Amino acid sequence: SDQRTQWSTMWAKVEKGTFFDLNGPTPPLARIKKLLPQGIALIPGCGRGYDCISLSEGGKRTVIGLDIAEKAVAEAKKYRDELKVDAKKVKYVCADFFTFTPGMKYDVVIDYTFLCALPPDLRKKWAAKMALLLREGTGRLATLIFPIVNKAGGPPYAMSVDLVTDLLTSAGFERVYFEQSVKDSAPGREGKEALALWKLPAKK
């Protein structure tokens, strides 16, 4: 796909701490782990997998990191193995989010620098796919909404709280937690992030 070609080309030059690579876990996501259920988690667009390892909390959760770029998945596995993290607890899959069919629902799904990387015409499909992947009732989708800026074009494309709220409520989600302005953003991302947790109502 075009996305695979684009991100594979990009990943050929992403060293640790360059471009969108933070060279460590995302501080706001590390902080909200205590608000998230245990069980099995999914992080699409996982890159080098820093947040996958952080969310696993030493094996409390099983985390699946998904990326469309083979190089990202290779780098994530390499980083995981360097840290001697259990490969049964933090797994990586090279796949397209939109065609990924795990045959199960996740207790936690995290979106950070993923929605903003997608072409705008895929946003409704993104929300619908999230609704298929999250466990109803107890599952939580965490969206760290970034970049909240006025700009044209991308990636990353400009995001807003209203945009994400409209997409997710239209797909059946309810917001259960919200931070309008995140206080502990990674350097360079200050003042451009909001954080929300979402659930899908339990099936009647």
Short mmCIF file of C-alpha atoms in Angstrom, two decimals:
data_model
loop_
_atom_site.label_atom_id
_atom_site.label_comp_id
_atom_site.label_asym_id
_atom_site.label_seq_id
_atom_site.Cartn_x
_atom_site.Cartn_y
_atom_site.Cartn_z
CA SER A 1 0.00 0.00 0.00
CA ASP A 2 1.02 3.66 -0.33
CA GLN A 3 1.11 3.94 3.46
CA ARG A 4 3.49 1.00 3.74
CA THR A 5 5.82 2.51 1.13
CA GLN A 6 5.69 5.95 2.76
CA TRP A 7 6.43 4.72 6.29
CA SER A 8 9.05 2.19 5.20
CA THR A 9 10.91 5.00 3.44
CA MET A 10 10.58 7.17 6.55
CA TRP A 11 11.79 4.42 8.87
CA ALA A 12 14.97 3.99 6.86
CA LYS A 13 16.20 7.20 8.54
CA VAL A 14 14.58 7.16 12.01
CA GLU A 15 17.34 6.87 14.61
CA LYS A 16 16.52 6.91 18.32
CA GLY A 17 15.43 10.39 19.38
CA THR A 18 14.94 11.72 15.82
CA PHE A 19 11.75 12.75 14.00
CA PHE A 20 8.81 11.32 16.01
CA ASP A 21 10.99 8.86 17.99
CA LEU A 22 11.12 10.03 21.63
CA ASN A 23 13.89 7.59 22.68
CA GLY A 24 11.72 6.51 25.61
CA PRO A 25 8.11 6.15 26.79
CA THR A 26 5.64 9.01 26.32
CA PRO A 27 5.34 10.69 29.77
CA PRO A 28 1.52 11.24 29.81
CA LEU A 29 0.88 7.65 28.71
CA ALA A 30 3.24 6.30 31.35
CA ARG A 31 1.39 8.38 33.97
CA ILE A 32 -2.13 7.16 33.11
CA LYS A 33 -1.28 3.44 33.19
CA LYS A 34 -2.96 3.22 36.59
CA LEU A 35 -6.27 4.35 35.02
CA LEU A 36 -6.20 1.55 32.44
CA PRO A 37 -7.40 -2.04 32.82
CA GLN A 38 -5.01 -4.99 32.82
CA GLY A 39 -5.33 -7.76 30.25
CA ILE A 40 -4.28 -7.42 26.62
CA ALA A 41 -3.40 -4.10 24.97
CA LEU A 42 -2.86 -2.94 21.40
CA ILE A 43 -0.77 0.01 20.23
CA PRO A 44 -1.10 0.71 16.48
CA GLY A 45 1.72 2.69 14.89
CA CYS A 46 3.98 1.51 17.73
CA GLY A 47 7.31 2.50 16.17
CA ARG A 48 10.22 1.35 18.37
CA GLY A 49 7.78 0.16 21.01
CA TYR A 50 8.80 2.31 23.99
CA ASP A 51 5.16 2.69 25.05
CA CYS A 52 4.49 -1.04 24.53
CA ILE A 53 7.19 -1.93 27.04
CA SER A 54 6.04 0.78 29.47
CA LEU A 55 2.39 -0.31 29.27
CA SER A 56 3.30 -3.95 29.87
CA GLU A 57 4.49 -2.92 33.38
CA GLY A 58 6.84 -5.88 33.65
CA GLY A 59 4.28 -8.34 32.35
CA LYS A 60 1.12 -7.09 34.09
CA ARG A 61 -0.34 -6.65 30.61
CA THR A 62 0.35 -8.43 27.35
CA VAL A 63 0.93 -5.73 24.74
CA ILE A 64 0.75 -6.08 20.97
CA GLY A 65 2.56 -3.37 19.01
CA LEU A 66 1.43 -2.96 15.41
CA ASP A 67 3.28 -1.13 12.67
CA ILE A 68 2.97 -1.05 8.89
CA ALA A 69 6.73 -0.59 8.41
CA GLU A 70 8.84 -3.76 8.65
CA LYS A 71 11.83 -1.69 9.75
CA ALA A 72 9.85 -0.27 12.71
CA VAL A 73 8.89 -3.79 13.83
CA ALA A 74 12.47 -5.01 13.45
CA GLU A 75 13.73 -2.04 15.51
CA ALA A 76 11.05 -2.64 18.15
CA LYS A 77 12.01 -6.32 18.52
CA LYS A 78 15.68 -5.40 18.72
CA TYR A 79 15.02 -2.78 21.43
CA ARG A 80 12.79 -5.21 23.39
CA ASP A 81 15.44 -7.93 23.27
CA GLU A 82 18.19 -5.49 24.31
CA LEU A 83 16.14 -4.74 27.43
CA LYS A 84 15.50 -8.49 27.97
CA VAL A 85 11.73 -7.92 27.99
CA ASP A 86 9.69 -11.14 27.75
CA ALA A 87 8.71 -11.60 24.08
CA LYS A 88 5.53 -13.40 25.21
CA LYS A 89 4.42 -10.25 27.03
CA VAL A 90 5.41 -7.65 24.42
CA LYS A 91 4.80 -8.81 20.85
CA TYR A 92 5.12 -6.98 17.55
CA VAL A 93 3.17 -7.47 14.35
CA CYS A 94 3.87 -5.92 10.94
CA ALA A 95 0.42 -5.26 9.52
CA ASP A 96 -1.93 -2.62 8.16
CA PHE A 97 -4.25 -1.48 10.97
CA PHE A 98 -7.24 -1.42 8.63
CA THR A 99 -6.85 -5.03 7.46
CA PHE A 100 -5.54 -6.40 10.79
CA THR A 101 -7.97 -9.08 12.04
CA PRO A 102 -6.81 -10.44 15.40
CA GLY A 103 -10.03 -12.38 16.07
CA MET A 104 -10.28 -10.91 19.57
CA LYS A 105 -11.07 -7.72 21.49
CA TYR A 106 -8.51 -5.71 23.46
CA ASP A 107 -8.77 -4.41 27.04
CA VAL A 108 -6.66 -1.36 26.18
CA VAL A 109 -5.97 0.37 22.87
CA ILE A 110 -3.72 3.44 22.67
CA ASP A 111 -3.67 6.02 19.90
CA TYR A 112 -0.77 8.42 19.91
CA THR A 113 0.81 9.90 16.78
CA PHE A 114 -1.24 7.36 14.82
CA LEU A 115 -4.50 9.07 13.85
CA CYS A 116 -2.56 12.25 13.04
CA ALA A 117 -0.35 10.27 10.64
CA LEU A 118 -3.27 8.91 8.62
CA PRO A 119 -4.67 10.63 5.54
CA PRO A 120 -7.86 12.49 6.54
CA ASP A 121 -10.05 10.30 4.32
CA LEU A 122 -9.24 7.31 6.57
CA ARG A 123 -10.42 8.92 9.82
CA LYS A 124 -13.96 7.49 9.85
CA LYS A 125 -12.52 4.05 9.08
CA TRP A 126 -10.08 4.56 11.98
CA ALA A 127 -12.95 5.17 14.42
CA ALA A 128 -14.96 2.21 13.11
CA LYS A 129 -11.92 -0.06 13.41
CA MET A 130 -11.28 1.10 16.98
CA ALA A 131 -14.88 0.15 17.83
CA LEU A 132 -14.25 -3.36 16.46
CA LEU A 133 -11.01 -3.79 18.40
CA LEU A 134 -12.01 -2.58 21.90
CA ARG A 135 -13.78 -4.80 24.43
CA GLU A 136 -17.24 -3.41 25.20
CA GLY A 137 -17.91 -2.22 28.75
CA THR A 138 -14.57 -2.71 30.50
CA GLY A 139 -12.14 -1.86 27.67
CA ARG A 140 -10.53 1.57 27.39
CA LEU A 141 -9.24 3.47 24.37
CA ALA A 142 -6.67 6.13 25.31
CA THR A 143 -6.19 8.97 22.82
CA LEU A 144 -3.32 11.35 23.36
CA ILE A 145 -4.53 13.98 20.90
CA PHE A 146 -1.60 15.62 19.08
CA PRO A 147 -0.70 17.94 17.41
CA ILE A 148 -3.36 20.48 18.43
CA VAL A 149 -2.20 23.23 16.08
CA ASN A 150 -3.47 25.27 13.15
CA LYS A 151 -1.75 24.01 10.04
CA ALA A 152 -2.56 22.55 6.66
CA GLY A 153 -1.33 19.23 5.35
CA GLY A 154 0.69 16.48 6.96
CA PRO A 155 1.61 14.03 8.27
CA PRO A 156 1.29 14.83 11.05
CA TYR A 157 -2.10 16.36 10.30
CA ALA A 158 -3.54 18.94 12.71
CA MET A 159 -5.82 17.42 15.36
CA SER A 160 -8.41 18.88 17.71
CA VAL A 161 -10.42 17.58 20.65
CA ASP A 162 -13.64 18.25 18.71
CA LEU A 163 -12.42 16.29 15.70
CA VAL A 164 -11.53 13.20 17.75
CA THR A 165 -14.69 13.49 19.85
CA ASP A 166 -16.92 13.65 16.76
CA LEU A 167 -15.18 10.66 15.19
CA LEU A 168 -15.40 8.48 18.29
CA THR A 169 -18.89 9.42 19.51
CA SER A 170 -20.19 8.75 15.98
CA ALA A 171 -18.66 5.25 16.28
CA GLY A 172 -20.44 4.64 19.62
CA PHE A 173 -17.75 5.64 22.14
CA GLU A 174 -18.33 7.55 25.40
CA ARG A 175 -15.63 9.74 26.94
CA VAL A 176 -14.84 8.75 30.53
CA TYR A 177 -11.77 10.87 31.32
CA PHE A 178 -10.36 14.10 29.90
CA GLU A 179 -7.40 16.46 30.26
CA GLN A 180 -7.82 19.57 28.12
CA SER A 181 -4.15 20.47 28.38
CA VAL A 182 -1.52 17.88 29.21
CA LYS A 183 1.08 19.14 31.71
CA ASP A 184 3.81 16.52 31.19
CA SER A 185 4.17 16.36 27.40
CA ALA A 186 7.45 15.30 25.84
CA PRO A 187 9.77 18.23 24.99
CA GLY A 188 8.62 20.10 21.89
CA ARG A 189 5.04 18.87 22.29
CA GLU A 190 4.05 21.13 25.20
CA GLY A 191 0.73 22.95 24.78
CA LYS A 192 -0.21 20.82 21.77
CA GLU A 193 -1.74 17.79 23.51
CA ALA A 194 -5.00 16.74 25.15
CA LEU A 195 -5.72 13.34 26.66
CA ALA A 196 -8.98 11.40 26.69
CA LEU A 197 -10.11 7.91 27.70
CA TRP A 198 -13.09 6.30 25.99
CA LYS A 199 -15.28 3.25 26.47
CA LEU A 200 -17.88 1.40 24.43
CA PRO A 201 -21.13 0.71 26.28
CA ALA A 202 -21.55 -2.93 27.29
CA LYS A 203 -23.74 -4.90 24.90
CA LYS A 204 -27.30 -5.13 26.24
#
